Coordinates of C-alpha atoms in Angstrom, one line a residue:
X176 CA 32.7 18.3 -18.0
X177 CA 29.3 17.4 -16.6
X178 CA 29.5 15.0 -13.7
X179 CA 27.1 12.1 -14.1
X180 CA 26.6 8.6 -12.9
X181 CA 24.2 5.9 -14.2
X182 CA 22.9 2.5 -13.3
X183 CA 21.2 0.0 -15.6
X184 CA 19.4 -3.2 -14.9
X185 CA 18.2 -4.5 -18.3
X186 CA 16.8 -7.9 -19.3
X187 CA 18.8 -9.2 -22.2
X188 CA 16.0 -10.7 -24.4
X189 CA 18.4 -12.4 -26.8
X190 CA 20.8 -13.5 -24.1
X191 CA 19.0 -16.6 -22.8
X192 CA 16.6 -17.2 -19.9
X193 CA 17.4 -14.9 -16.9
X194 CA 20.2 -13.0 -18.7
X195 CA 20.6 -9.5 -17.4
X196 CA 22.8 -6.4 -17.9
X197 CA 23.2 -5.0 -14.4
X198 CA 25.9 -2.4 -13.9
X199 CA 26.8 1.0 -12.4
X200 CA 28.9 3.7 -14.0
X201 CA 31.1 6.3 -12.4
X202 CA 31.8 9.8 -13.8
X203 CA 32.1 9.6 -17.6
X204 CA 35.2 10.4 -19.6
X205 CA 33.0 12.2 -22.1
X206 CA 29.4 13.4 -22.6
X207 CA 27.7 13.6 -26.0
X208 CA 24.9 16.0 -26.3
X209 CA 22.6 17.0 -29.2
X210 CA 20.8 20.3 -28.5
X211 CA 19.4 20.8 -32.1
X212 CA 17.8 18.4 -34.6
X213 CA 20.9 18.7 -36.8
X214 CA 23.1 17.3 -34.1
X215 CA 21.1 14.1 -33.2
X216 CA 22.5 11.8 -35.9
X217 CA 26.0 13.0 -35.1
X218 CA 25.7 12.1 -31.5
X219 CA 24.3 8.6 -32.3
X220 CA 27.2 8.1 -34.8
X221 CA 29.7 9.2 -32.0
X222 CA 28.0 6.7 -29.6
X223 CA 28.3 3.9 -32.2
X224 CA 32.0 4.7 -32.8
X225 CA 32.7 4.8 -29.0
X226 CA 31.2 1.4 -28.5
X227 CA 33.1 0.0 -31.4
X228 CA 36.3 1.3 -29.7
X229 CA 35.4 -0.5 -26.5
X230 CA 33.4 2.1 -24.5
X231 CA 30.0 1.8 -22.8
X232 CA 27.5 4.6 -23.6
X233 CA 24.5 5.2 -21.4
X234 CA 21.8 7.8 -22.3
X235 CA 18.5 8.8 -23.8
X236 CA 16.8 10.3 -26.9
X237 CA 13.8 12.5 -26.3
X238 CA 10.6 12.0 -28.2
X239 CA 11.0 15.4 -29.8
X240 CA 14.1 14.1 -31.7
X241 CA 11.8 12.4 -34.2
X242 CA 12.1 15.1 -36.8
X243 CA 15.9 14.5 -36.9
X244 CA 15.1 11.3 -38.8
X245 CA 11.9 12.4 -40.7
X246 CA 10.7 16.0 -40.9
X247 CA 7.1 14.7 -41.4
X248 CA 7.2 13.5 -37.7
X249 CA 5.8 16.5 -35.9
X250 CA 6.3 17.2 -32.2
X251 CA 6.4 20.2 -29.9
X252 CA 9.7 22.0 -29.5
X253 CA 11.9 20.2 -27.0
X254 CA 12.5 21.6 -23.5
X255 CA 16.0 20.1 -23.1
X256 CA 18.7 18.2 -25.0
X257 CA 17.4 16.0 -27.7
X258 CA 19.9 13.3 -27.0
X259 CA 22.3 12.8 -24.1
X260 CA 24.9 10.0 -23.6
X261 CA 27.7 9.5 -21.1
X262 CA 30.8 7.6 -22.3
X263 CA 32.5 5.2 -19.9
X264 CA 35.6 3.1 -20.2
X265 CA 34.3 0.3 -17.9
X266 CA 31.2 -1.0 -16.2
X267 CA 31.2 -1.3 -12.4
X268 CA 29.3 -3.7 -10.1
X269 CA 25.7 -2.9 -9.3
X270 CA 25.4 -1.1 -5.9
X271 CA 22.6 -3.1 -4.3
X272 CA 22.4 -0.9 -1.1
X273 CA 22.3 2.4 -2.9
X274 CA 19.4 4.5 -1.7
X275 CA 18.1 1.8 0.7
X276 CA 18.2 3.9 3.8
X277 CA 17.3 7.3 2.4
X278 CA 13.7 8.8 2.3
X279 CA 11.9 9.7 -0.9
X280 CA 8.4 11.1 -1.3
X281 CA 6.4 12.7 -4.2
X282 CA 2.8 13.9 -4.0
X283 CA 1.5 13.6 -7.5
X284 CA -1.0 15.8 -9.2
X285 CA -2.7 14.7 -12.5
X286 CA -2.0 17.2 -15.3
X287 CA -5.3 16.5 -17.1
X288 CA -8.8 17.1 -15.9
X289 CA -11.4 14.5 -16.8
X290 CA -13.3 16.8 -19.1
X291 CA -10.3 17.5 -21.3
X292 CA -9.6 13.7 -21.4
X293 CA -13.1 13.0 -22.6
X294 CA -12.8 15.8 -25.2
X295 CA -9.5 14.4 -26.5
X296 CA -10.9 10.9 -26.9
X297 CA -13.9 12.3 -28.8
X298 CA -11.5 14.0 -31.2
X299 CA -9.5 10.8 -31.7
X300 CA -12.6 8.8 -32.3
X301 CA -13.7 11.3 -34.9
X302 CA -10.3 11.0 -36.6
X303 CA -10.7 7.2 -36.6
X304 CA -14.2 7.4 -38.1
X305 CA -12.9 9.8 -40.8
X306 CA -10.2 7.3 -41.8
X307 CA -7.3 9.5 -40.7
X308 CA -5.8 7.0 -38.2
X309 CA -6.4 3.5 -36.9
X310 CA -4.9 4.3 -33.4
X311 CA -3.5 7.2 -31.4
X312 CA -1.4 6.9 -28.3
X313 CA -2.7 9.7 -26.0
X314 CA -0.8 10.7 -22.9
X315 CA -0.7 13.3 -20.1
X316 CA 1.8 14.0 -17.3
X317 CA 1.6 13.7 -13.6
X318 CA 3.5 16.5 -11.7
X319 CA 5.1 16.6 -8.3
X320 CA 8.1 17.7 -6.2
X321 CA 10.6 15.2 -4.8
X322 CA 11.2 15.3 -1.1
X323 CA 14.3 13.3 -0.4
X324 CA 16.7 11.3 -2.4
X325 CA 16.6 10.5 -6.1
X326 CA 18.5 7.3 -5.4
X327 CA 15.9 6.2 -2.9
X328 CA 13.1 7.0 -5.3
X329 CA 14.8 4.9 -8.0
X330 CA 15.2 2.0 -5.5
X331 CA 11.5 2.2 -4.7
X332 CA 10.6 2.4 -8.4
X333 CA 12.9 -0.5 -9.2
X334 CA 11.0 -2.7 -6.7
X335 CA 7.8 -2.1 -8.6
X336 CA 9.3 -3.3 -11.9
X337 CA 12.2 -5.6 -11.1
X338 CA 12.2 -7.6 -14.3
X339 CA 12.1 -4.9 -16.9
X340 CA 14.5 -2.4 -18.4
X341 CA 15.5 -0.1 -15.6
X342 CA 17.9 2.8 -15.7
X343 CA 18.9 5.7 -13.5
X344 CA 20.7 8.3 -15.5
X345 CA 22.1 11.4 -13.6
X346 CA 22.8 14.1 -16.2
X347 CA 23.4 16.8 -13.7
X348 CA 20.3 19.1 -13.5
X349 CA 18.2 16.3 -15.1
X350 CA 17.8 12.8 -13.8
X351 CA 15.9 10.0 -15.6
X352 CA 14.5 7.2 -13.4
X353 CA 13.1 4.6 -15.9
X354 CA 11.6 1.2 -14.9
X355 CA 10.0 0.5 -18.2
X356 CA 8.8 -3.0 -18.9
X357 CA 8.8 -2.4 -22.6
X358 CA 11.7 -3.2 -24.9
X359 CA 12.2 -0.8 -27.8
X360 CA 14.9 -2.8 -29.5
X361 CA 17.8 -5.1 -28.8
X362 CA 20.4 -5.1 -31.5
X363 CA 23.7 -6.9 -31.9
X364 CA 25.8 -6.0 -35.0
X365 CA 29.1 -6.9 -36.6
X366 CA 30.7 -6.5 -40.0
X367 CA 28.4 -9.1 -41.6
X368 CA 25.1 -7.5 -40.3
X369 CA 23.1 -7.9 -37.2
X370 CA 20.1 -9.3 -35.3
X371 CA 17.4 -7.0 -34.0
X372 CA 14.4 -7.7 -31.8
X373 CA 11.6 -5.2 -31.1
X374 CA 8.9 -6.1 -28.5
X375 CA 6.1 -3.6 -28.6
X376 CA 3.8 -3.6 -25.6
X377 CA 0.1 -2.9 -26.4
X378 CA -2.9 -4.1 -24.4
X379 CA -3.5 -3.7 -20.7
X380 CA -5.7 -5.3 -18.0
X381 CA -5.6 -4.9 -14.2
X382 CA -4.4 -7.8 -12.0
X383 CA -7.1 -9.9 -10.4
X384 CA -7.8 -10.1 -6.6
X385 CA -7.6 -13.9 -6.6
X386 CA -5.6 -16.4 -8.6
X387 CA -8.8 -17.3 -10.5
X388 CA -9.7 -13.7 -11.2
X389 CA -6.1 -13.0 -12.2
X390 CA -6.1 -15.8 -14.7
X391 CA -9.4 -14.5 -16.1
X392 CA -7.9 -11.1 -16.5
X393 CA -5.0 -12.6 -18.5
X394 CA -7.3 -14.6 -20.6
X395 CA -9.5 -11.5 -21.3
X396 CA -6.4 -9.6 -22.4
X397 CA -5.3 -12.4 -24.7
X398 CA -8.7 -12.7 -26.4
X399 CA -10.4 -9.2 -26.2
X400 CA -10.8 -7.9 -29.8
X401 CA -10.0 -4.3 -28.8
X402 CA -6.7 -5.4 -27.1
X403 CA -5.7 -7.7 -29.9
X404 CA -6.5 -5.1 -32.6
X405 CA -4.3 -2.6 -30.7
X406 CA -1.4 -5.0 -30.6
X407 CA -1.7 -6.1 -34.2
X408 CA -1.7 -2.6 -35.5
X409 CA 1.6 -1.8 -33.7
X410 CA 3.1 -5.1 -34.8
X411 CA 2.3 -4.2 -38.4
X412 CA 3.9 -0.8 -38.0
X413 CA 7.1 -2.3 -36.5
X414 CA 7.3 -4.8 -39.3
X415 CA 7.2 -2.0 -41.8
X416 CA 9.7 0.1 -39.8
X417 CA 12.2 -2.8 -39.5
X418 CA 12.0 -3.6 -43.2
X419 CA 13.9 -0.3 -43.8
X420 CA 17.1 -1.8 -42.3
X421 CA 16.4 -5.5 -42.7
X422 CA 18.0 -8.0 -45.1
X423 CA 15.4 -9.1 -47.7
X424 CA 12.7 -11.5 -46.3
X425 CA 14.2 -11.5 -42.8
X426 CA 11.4 -9.7 -40.9
X427 CA 9.3 -12.2 -39.0
X428 CA 6.9 -12.3 -36.0
X429 CA 7.7 -15.4 -34.0
X430 CA 5.4 -14.5 -31.0
X431 CA 2.1 -12.7 -30.9
X432 CA -0.2 -11.8 -28.0
X433 CA 2.1 -12.8 -25.1
X434 CA 0.7 -11.8 -21.7
X435 CA 3.2 -10.5 -19.2
X436 CA 2.4 -10.2 -15.5
X437 CA 3.5 -7.0 -13.9
X438 CA 2.7 -6.2 -10.2
X439 CA -0.3 -4.0 -10.9
X440 CA -1.3 -4.9 -14.5
X441 CA -1.2 -7.5 -17.2
X442 CA 0.4 -6.3 -20.4
X443 CA 0.4 -7.8 -23.9
X444 CA 3.6 -8.0 -26.0
X445 CA 4.6 -9.4 -29.4
X446 CA 8.0 -10.0 -30.9
X447 CA 9.2 -8.7 -34.2
X448 CA 12.6 -9.8 -35.4
X449 CA 14.9 -9.1 -38.4
X450 CA 18.4 -9.5 -39.7
X451 CA 19.9 -6.1 -40.3
X452 CA 22.0 -5.3 -43.3
X453 CA 25.8 -5.0 -43.2
X454 CA 26.9 -1.4 -42.5
X455 CA 23.8 -0.5 -40.6
X456 CA 24.6 2.1 -37.9
X457 CA 22.9 3.0 -34.6
X458 CA 21.6 6.2 -36.3
X459 CA 20.1 4.0 -39.1
X460 CA 18.2 1.9 -36.5
X461 CA 16.8 5.1 -34.9
X462 CA 15.9 6.5 -38.3
X463 CA 13.9 3.4 -39.1
X464 CA 12.2 2.9 -35.8
X465 CA 12.0 6.1 -33.8
X466 CA 9.7 6.9 -32.0
X467 CA 8.4 3.4 -31.3
X468 CA 5.0 2.8 -32.9
X469 CA 3.6 1.6 -29.5
X470 CA 3.7 5.2 -28.2
X471 CA 2.6 7.0 -31.4
X472 CA -0.2 5.1 -33.1
X473 CA -0.8 4.3 -36.8
X474 CA -0.2 5.6 -39.3
X475 CA 2.7 7.1 -37.4
X476 CA 2.9 10.5 -39.2
X477 CA -0.8 11.4 -38.8
X478 CA -0.9 10.0 -35.3
X479 CA 2.0 12.2 -34.3
X480 CA 0.2 15.2 -35.8
X481 CA -2.8 14.5 -33.6
X482 CA -0.6 14.0 -30.6
X483 CA 0.9 17.4 -31.1
X484 CA -2.6 18.9 -31.5
X485 CA -4.0 17.3 -28.4
X486 CA -1.1 17.2 -26.0
X487 CA -0.2 20.7 -24.9
X488 CA 3.5 20.2 -24.0
X489 CA 6.5 18.1 -25.1
X490 CA 6.8 14.6 -23.8
X491 CA 10.5 14.8 -23.3
X492 CA 12.3 11.6 -22.4
X493 CA 8.9 9.9 -21.8
X494 CA 8.1 7.9 -25.0
X495 CA 11.6 8.5 -26.4
X496 CA 14.3 5.9 -25.8
X497 CA 16.6 5.1 -22.8
X498 CA 19.4 2.6 -23.2
X499 CA 22.9 1.3 -23.3
X500 CA 25.3 0.8 -26.2
X501 CA 28.4 -1.4 -25.6
X502 CA 31.1 -3.4 -27.4
X503 CA 30.0 -6.7 -28.9
X504 CA 32.2 -9.7 -29.9
X505 CA 35.9 -10.0 -29.9
X506 CA 37.9 -6.9 -29.0
X507 CA 39.0 -4.9 -32.0
X508 CA 36.4 -6.3 -34.4
X509 CA 34.1 -3.3 -34.1
X510 CA 30.9 -5.1 -33.1
X511 CA 28.3 -3.2 -31.0
X512 CA 25.3 -4.2 -29.0
X513 CA 22.5 -1.7 -28.2
X514 CA 19.5 -2.3 -25.9
X515 CA 16.9 0.5 -25.5
X516 CA 13.6 0.6 -23.6
X517 CA 10.6 2.6 -24.5
X518 CA 10.6 4.9 -21.5
X519 CA 7.1 4.4 -20.2
X520 CA 6.9 4.0 -16.3
X521 CA 9.5 6.7 -16.2
X522 CA 10.1 9.6 -13.8
X523 CA 12.1 12.7 -14.9
X524 CA 13.6 14.9 -12.2
X525 CA 14.5 18.5 -13.0
X526 CA 16.3 20.7 -10.5
X527 CA 14.8 24.2 -10.2
X528 CA 16.7 26.0 -7.5
X529 CA 16.1 24.3 -4.2
X530 CA 13.1 22.3 -5.6
X531 CA 13.4 19.1 -7.6
X532 CA 10.4 18.9 -10.0
X533 CA 9.2 15.4 -10.9
X534 CA 7.2 14.5 -14.0
X535 CA 5.8 11.1 -15.0
X536 CA 3.8 10.5 -18.2
X537 CA 0.7 8.1 -18.4
X538 CA -1.1 7.1 -21.5
X539 CA -2.8 4.5 -23.6
X540 CA -3.6 3.5 -27.2
X541 CA -7.0 4.7 -28.4
X542 CA -8.7 2.6 -31.0
X543 CA -12.1 2.5 -32.5
X544 CA -14.7 1.9 -29.9
X545 CA -12.5 2.8 -26.9
X546 CA -14.6 4.1 -24.1
X547 CA -13.5 7.1 -22.0
X548 CA -14.5 5.5 -18.7
X549 CA -12.5 2.3 -19.4
X550 CA -9.4 4.3 -20.6
X551 CA -9.6 6.6 -17.6
X552 CA -9.4 3.6 -15.3
X553 CA -6.7 2.0 -17.4
X554 CA -4.6 5.2 -16.7
X555 CA -5.3 4.8 -13.0
X556 CA -4.0 1.2 -13.0
X557 CA -0.9 2.3 -15.0
X558 CA 0.0 5.0 -12.6
X559 CA -0.2 2.7 -9.6
X560 CA 3.5 1.8 -10.0
X561 CA 4.7 5.4 -9.3
X562 CA 2.2 6.0 -6.6
X563 CA 3.4 2.8 -4.8
X564 CA 7.0 4.1 -5.0
X565 CA 6.4 7.7 -4.1
X566 CA 5.9 7.3 -0.3
X567 CA 7.4 4.7 2.1
X568 CA 5.1 2.2 3.6
X569 CA 5.4 -0.9 5.8
X570 CA 3.6 -4.2 5.5
X571 CA 1.3 -4.7 8.4
X572 CA -0.4 -7.4 10.4
X573 CA -2.6 -6.8 13.4
X574 CA -2.8 -9.8 15.8
X575 CA -4.4 -10.6 19.1
X576 CA -2.1 -11.6 21.9
X577 CA -4.1 -13.3 24.7
X578 CA -2.5 -15.0 27.7
X579 CA 0.9 -15.2 25.9
X580 CA -0.6 -16.8 22.7
X581 CA -0.7 -15.1 19.3
X582 CA -4.1 -15.9 17.7
X583 CA -3.9 -17.3 14.1
X584 CA -0.2 -16.7 13.9
X585 CA 0.4 -19.0 10.9
X586 CA -2.3 -17.3 8.9
X587 CA -0.9 -13.8 9.6
X588 CA 2.7 -14.8 8.7
X589 CA 1.5 -16.5 5.5
X590 CA -0.4 -13.3 4.5
X591 CA 2.6 -11.0 5.2
X592 CA 4.9 -13.3 3.3
X593 CA 2.6 -13.1 0.3
X594 CA 2.6 -9.3 0.6
X595 CA 6.4 -9.2 0.8
X596 CA 6.6 -11.3 -2.4
X597 CA 4.2 -9.0 -4.2
X598 CA 5.9 -5.7 -3.2
X599 CA 9.5 -7.1 -3.4
X600 CA 10.3 -6.8 0.3
X601 CA 12.9 -9.3 1.7
X602 CA 11.2 -12.0 3.8
X603 CA 13.0 -13.9 6.6
X604 CA 10.4 -15.9 8.5
X605 CA 12.8 -16.8 11.3
X606 CA 13.7 -13.2 11.9
X607 CA 10.0 -12.2 11.9
X608 CA 9.1 -14.9 14.4
X609 CA 12.0 -14.0 16.6
X610 CA 10.8 -10.4 16.7
X611 CA 7.3 -11.5 17.7
X612 CA 8.6 -13.9 20.3
X613 CA 10.6 -11.1 22.0
X614 CA 7.4 -9.1 22.3
X615 CA 5.4 -12.1 23.6
X616 CA 7.9 -12.6 26.4
X617 CA 7.4 -9.0 27.5
X618 CA 3.6 -9.2 27.4
X619 CA 2.9 -12.7 28.6
X620 CA -0.2 -11.8 30.6
X621 CA -3.4 -10.0 29.6
X622 CA -5.0 -9.1 26.2
X623 CA -3.0 -7.1 23.7
X624 CA -3.3 -5.7 20.2
X625 CA -0.1 -6.4 18.4
X626 CA 1.1 -4.5 15.3
X627 CA 3.7 -6.4 13.3
X628 CA 5.4 -4.3 10.6
X629 CA 8.0 -5.1 7.9
X630 CA 9.9 -2.4 6.1
X631 CA 11.2 -2.3 2.6
X632 CA 14.6 -3.7 3.8
X633 CA 12.9 -6.7 5.4
X634 CA 13.4 -5.5 8.9
X635 CA 10.5 -6.4 11.3
X636 CA 9.3 -4.7 14.4
X637 CA 6.4 -5.4 16.7
X638 CA 4.4 -3.1 19.0
X639 CA 1.8 -4.1 21.7
X640 CA -1.2 -2.0 22.9
X641 CA -3.7 -3.0 25.6
X642 CA -6.8 -4.5 24.0
X643 CA -10.1 -3.3 25.4
X644 CA -13.4 -5.2 25.0
X645 CA -15.7 -4.0 22.3
X646 CA -19.4 -3.4 23.2
X647 CA -21.8 -5.1 20.8
X648 CA -23.7 -4.8 18.6
X649 CA -21.3 -2.5 16.7
X650 CA -22.9 0.0 14.3
X651 CA -22.2 0.3 10.6
X652 CA -23.1 3.0 8.2
X653 CA -23.2 2.6 4.4
X654 CA -20.6 4.7 2.5
X655 CA -22.2 7.7 0.7
X656 CA -20.1 7.0 -2.5
X657 CA -18.3 4.1 -4.2
X658 CA -14.9 3.0 -2.9
X659 CA -12.8 3.6 -6.1
X660 CA -9.8 1.9 -4.7
X661 CA -11.5 -1.5 -4.4
X662 CA -9.2 -3.0 -7.1
X663 CA -6.0 -1.5 -5.6
X664 CA -3.0 -3.6 -4.5
X665 CA -3.3 -1.6 -1.2
X666 CA -6.6 -3.3 -0.7
X667 CA -5.5 -6.8 -1.6
X668 CA -2.5 -6.5 0.7
X669 CA -2.4 -4.9 4.2
X670 CA 0.1 -2.1 4.6
X671 CA 0.5 1.2 6.6
X672 CA -0.7 3.1 3.5
X673 CA -4.3 3.5 4.4
X674 CA -5.4 7.0 3.2
X675 CA -7.9 5.4 0.9
X676 CA -9.6 3.8 3.9
X677 CA -9.2 6.8 6.2
X678 CA -11.2 8.9 3.7
X679 CA -14.2 6.6 4.5
X680 CA -13.6 6.3 8.3
X681 CA -16.8 7.1 10.3
X682 CA -17.0 10.4 12.0
X683 CA -20.5 10.3 13.5
X684 CA -20.6 9.4 17.3
X685 CA -21.5 5.7 17.9
X686 CA -20.6 4.5 14.4
X687 CA -18.1 1.7 14.6
X688 CA -17.2 1.3 10.9
X689 CA -18.2 2.2 7.3
X690 CA -19.7 -0.4 5.0
X691 CA -17.9 0.0 1.6
X692 CA -19.1 -0.8 -1.9
X693 CA -17.4 -0.8 -5.3
X694 CA -18.2 1.0 -8.6
X695 CA -20.4 -2.0 -9.6
X696 CA -22.5 -1.5 -6.5
X697 CA -21.2 -4.6 -4.8
X698 CA -20.6 -4.6 -1.0
X699 CA -17.0 -5.2 -0.2
X700 CA -15.8 -4.7 3.4
X701 CA -15.4 -2.2 6.3
X702 CA -12.5 0.2 6.6
X703 CA -10.7 -2.0 9.1
X704 CA -12.4 -5.4 8.9
X705 CA -14.5 -7.7 6.8
X706 CA -18.3 -8.0 6.8
X707 CA -20.8 -10.9 7.0
X708 CA -24.5 -10.7 6.2
X709 CA -27.4 -13.1 6.8
X710 CA -29.2 -13.2 3.5
X711 CA -32.0 -15.6 2.6
X712 CA -31.3 -17.6 5.7
X713 CA -27.5 -18.1 5.4
X714 CA -24.5 -16.1 6.4
X715 CA -22.4 -14.8 3.5
X716 CA -19.4 -12.6 3.0
X717 CA -18.3 -10.9 -0.3
X718 CA -15.8 -12.8 -2.4
X719 CA -12.3 -11.3 -2.9
X720 CA -13.1 -10.6 -6.5
X721 CA -15.3 -7.7 -5.3
X722 CA -12.2 -5.9 -4.0
X723 CA -11.4 -6.4 -0.3
X724 CA -8.7 -7.4 2.0
X725 CA -8.4 -11.2 2.5
X726 CA -8.8 -10.9 6.3
X727 CA -7.6 -13.6 8.5
X728 CA -10.8 -13.6 10.6
X729 CA -12.8 -13.9 7.4
X730 CA -10.6 -16.9 6.2
X731 CA -11.1 -18.7 9.5
X732 CA -14.9 -18.2 9.3
X733 CA -14.9 -19.6 5.8
X734 CA -12.8 -22.6 6.8
X735 CA -15.1 -23.3 9.7
X736 CA -18.1 -23.1 7.4
X737 CA -19.6 -20.3 9.4
X738 CA -20.0 -18.2 6.2
X739 CA -20.0 -18.7 2.4
X740 CA -18.9 -16.3 -0.3
X741 CA -21.6 -14.5 -2.3
X742 CA -21.9 -11.2 -4.1
X743 CA -24.3 -8.8 -2.3
X744 CA -25.3 -5.6 -4.1
X745 CA -26.7 -2.4 -2.6
X746 CA -30.2 -3.2 -3.8
X747 CA -30.0 -6.5 -1.8
X748 CA -29.5 -4.8 1.5
X749 CA -33.2 -4.6 2.5
X750 CA -33.2 -8.4 2.5
X751 CA -30.3 -8.7 4.9
X752 CA -31.6 -9.6 8.4
X753 CA -28.3 -10.0 10.2
X754 CA -24.9 -8.4 10.3
X755 CA -21.5 -9.2 11.7
X756 CA -18.1 -7.5 11.6
X757 CA -15.2 -9.9 11.4
X758 CA -11.4 -9.5 11.9
X759 CA -8.7 -11.6 13.5
X760 CA -8.2 -9.2 16.4
X761 CA -11.8 -8.9 17.7
X762 CA -13.3 -12.0 16.2
X763 CA -17.0 -12.2 15.2
X764 CA -18.9 -9.1 16.4
X765 CA -22.7 -8.8 16.0
X766 CA -23.5 -5.6 14.1
X767 CA -26.3 -3.5 12.8
X768 CA -26.6 -1.3 9.7
X769 CA -27.8 2.2 10.5
X770 CA -30.4 3.7 8.2

């Protein structure tokens, strides 16, 4: 028998506010596997029967299983089992500490060059103009190799999406690490029928750098015609799909265009509900709904034909379904409950000898008028979740310790606490302050640069280095290209992950820092501090909405009225007649911009 273990942490959307299904599972008493299309329905029937008898079944259905329900739904040939479920007699407590101390790292490589992406979007737009489709969900994989523990990678992924539909399924040579925020369906059924909820997710916008910008992004998502059209098309598709198993006149849409805040993006969802007919089985539900229209497009048959034409390889578990089927209602009455996600935000690990290959799909729905540049950047925002989880990092604050006093301590602690909340790191203010106080006692005299770090377990540590005076004016040089990461969460929050800044660090002798600018041509910051400019007779600093770290020294200068916020573009630089570099460690340093 295949040894396997699984963990699930699912929101229960029909279980009341805050209801969750959070369990671990030991080795199964049975494993149900479909290797051919003709076996898929049989496996789902066996899963249904096992749950009716009191078992818990955890597993997945690959995207390529679609033709098992309708031969018109074309896909590539599958590269693994079409359906896989483990059967368990009981659910165990969730192991909170599992993977917390182990390392995990994946260096991801995009599987799609920009030229191929643009060509695919052109082909989809032509199909839309020709009336073949209204929308196509186009995807491509990221590839990498796991260094370290799958448990640790899942723990890191889980921190990026803690309120979604998360599952770690170990099927031996294949492991599925899904932290999808998207519900495929939640279904409870008994002898009289059942209640089913689908919650398709369509429409994406990046999170804003400030509360005001974040609210504006959410409002844009709610009101943008392109995003609403994308969502409505999928809702209509799901209404039609659900009608195949619904009692007459029971399909309804109680909620449209709901915006959901995720750590790196806003997403739009809508609810589609129905009352299923008596005698409906799990296989019937899949036959009506699979694959979810949010990952195919509309009409589903033609959209899937285009997906097969444009995507060179099978999607696998990505865009299929991952979930749990369990008993429902009084024992012995044969009721079942099934909750499945749409496995976006999902990493699949495959053992190949001594190497564990990792794959993660990224995609978006392409509608009429979709622009390649905007879709390409949407993909970049969507993959931020896996890039965040794929290498360990600490939260970081750099403070000045002078004569036994930590400068602007309250500001630094508030900023680190905000970063801890954003990244899901435990925060214990008393423990952090005790760590700092121990360091202050050891460095009560002189000037020191203090690095305060907080790891993913909430453990602080502090380091001190002698602080040397900085000769002024310091010299700045304008970056030779746009800083593409200006909208990254690793710019909005200070961490030890700084490769995006290091790529712009000055290399010429005598240059103190690089002056960065975003894709819109707006000045943002330096690689290790903020910037002030005297423009038209007043000192200004770029607003956070341009994409920069909310520096403590900058915040102090704003509070004191020394600077005001203003957007400064590259073409405005000839009018700047004064420069300053600002950070909490070194204060306000006069600067000059080199030609």
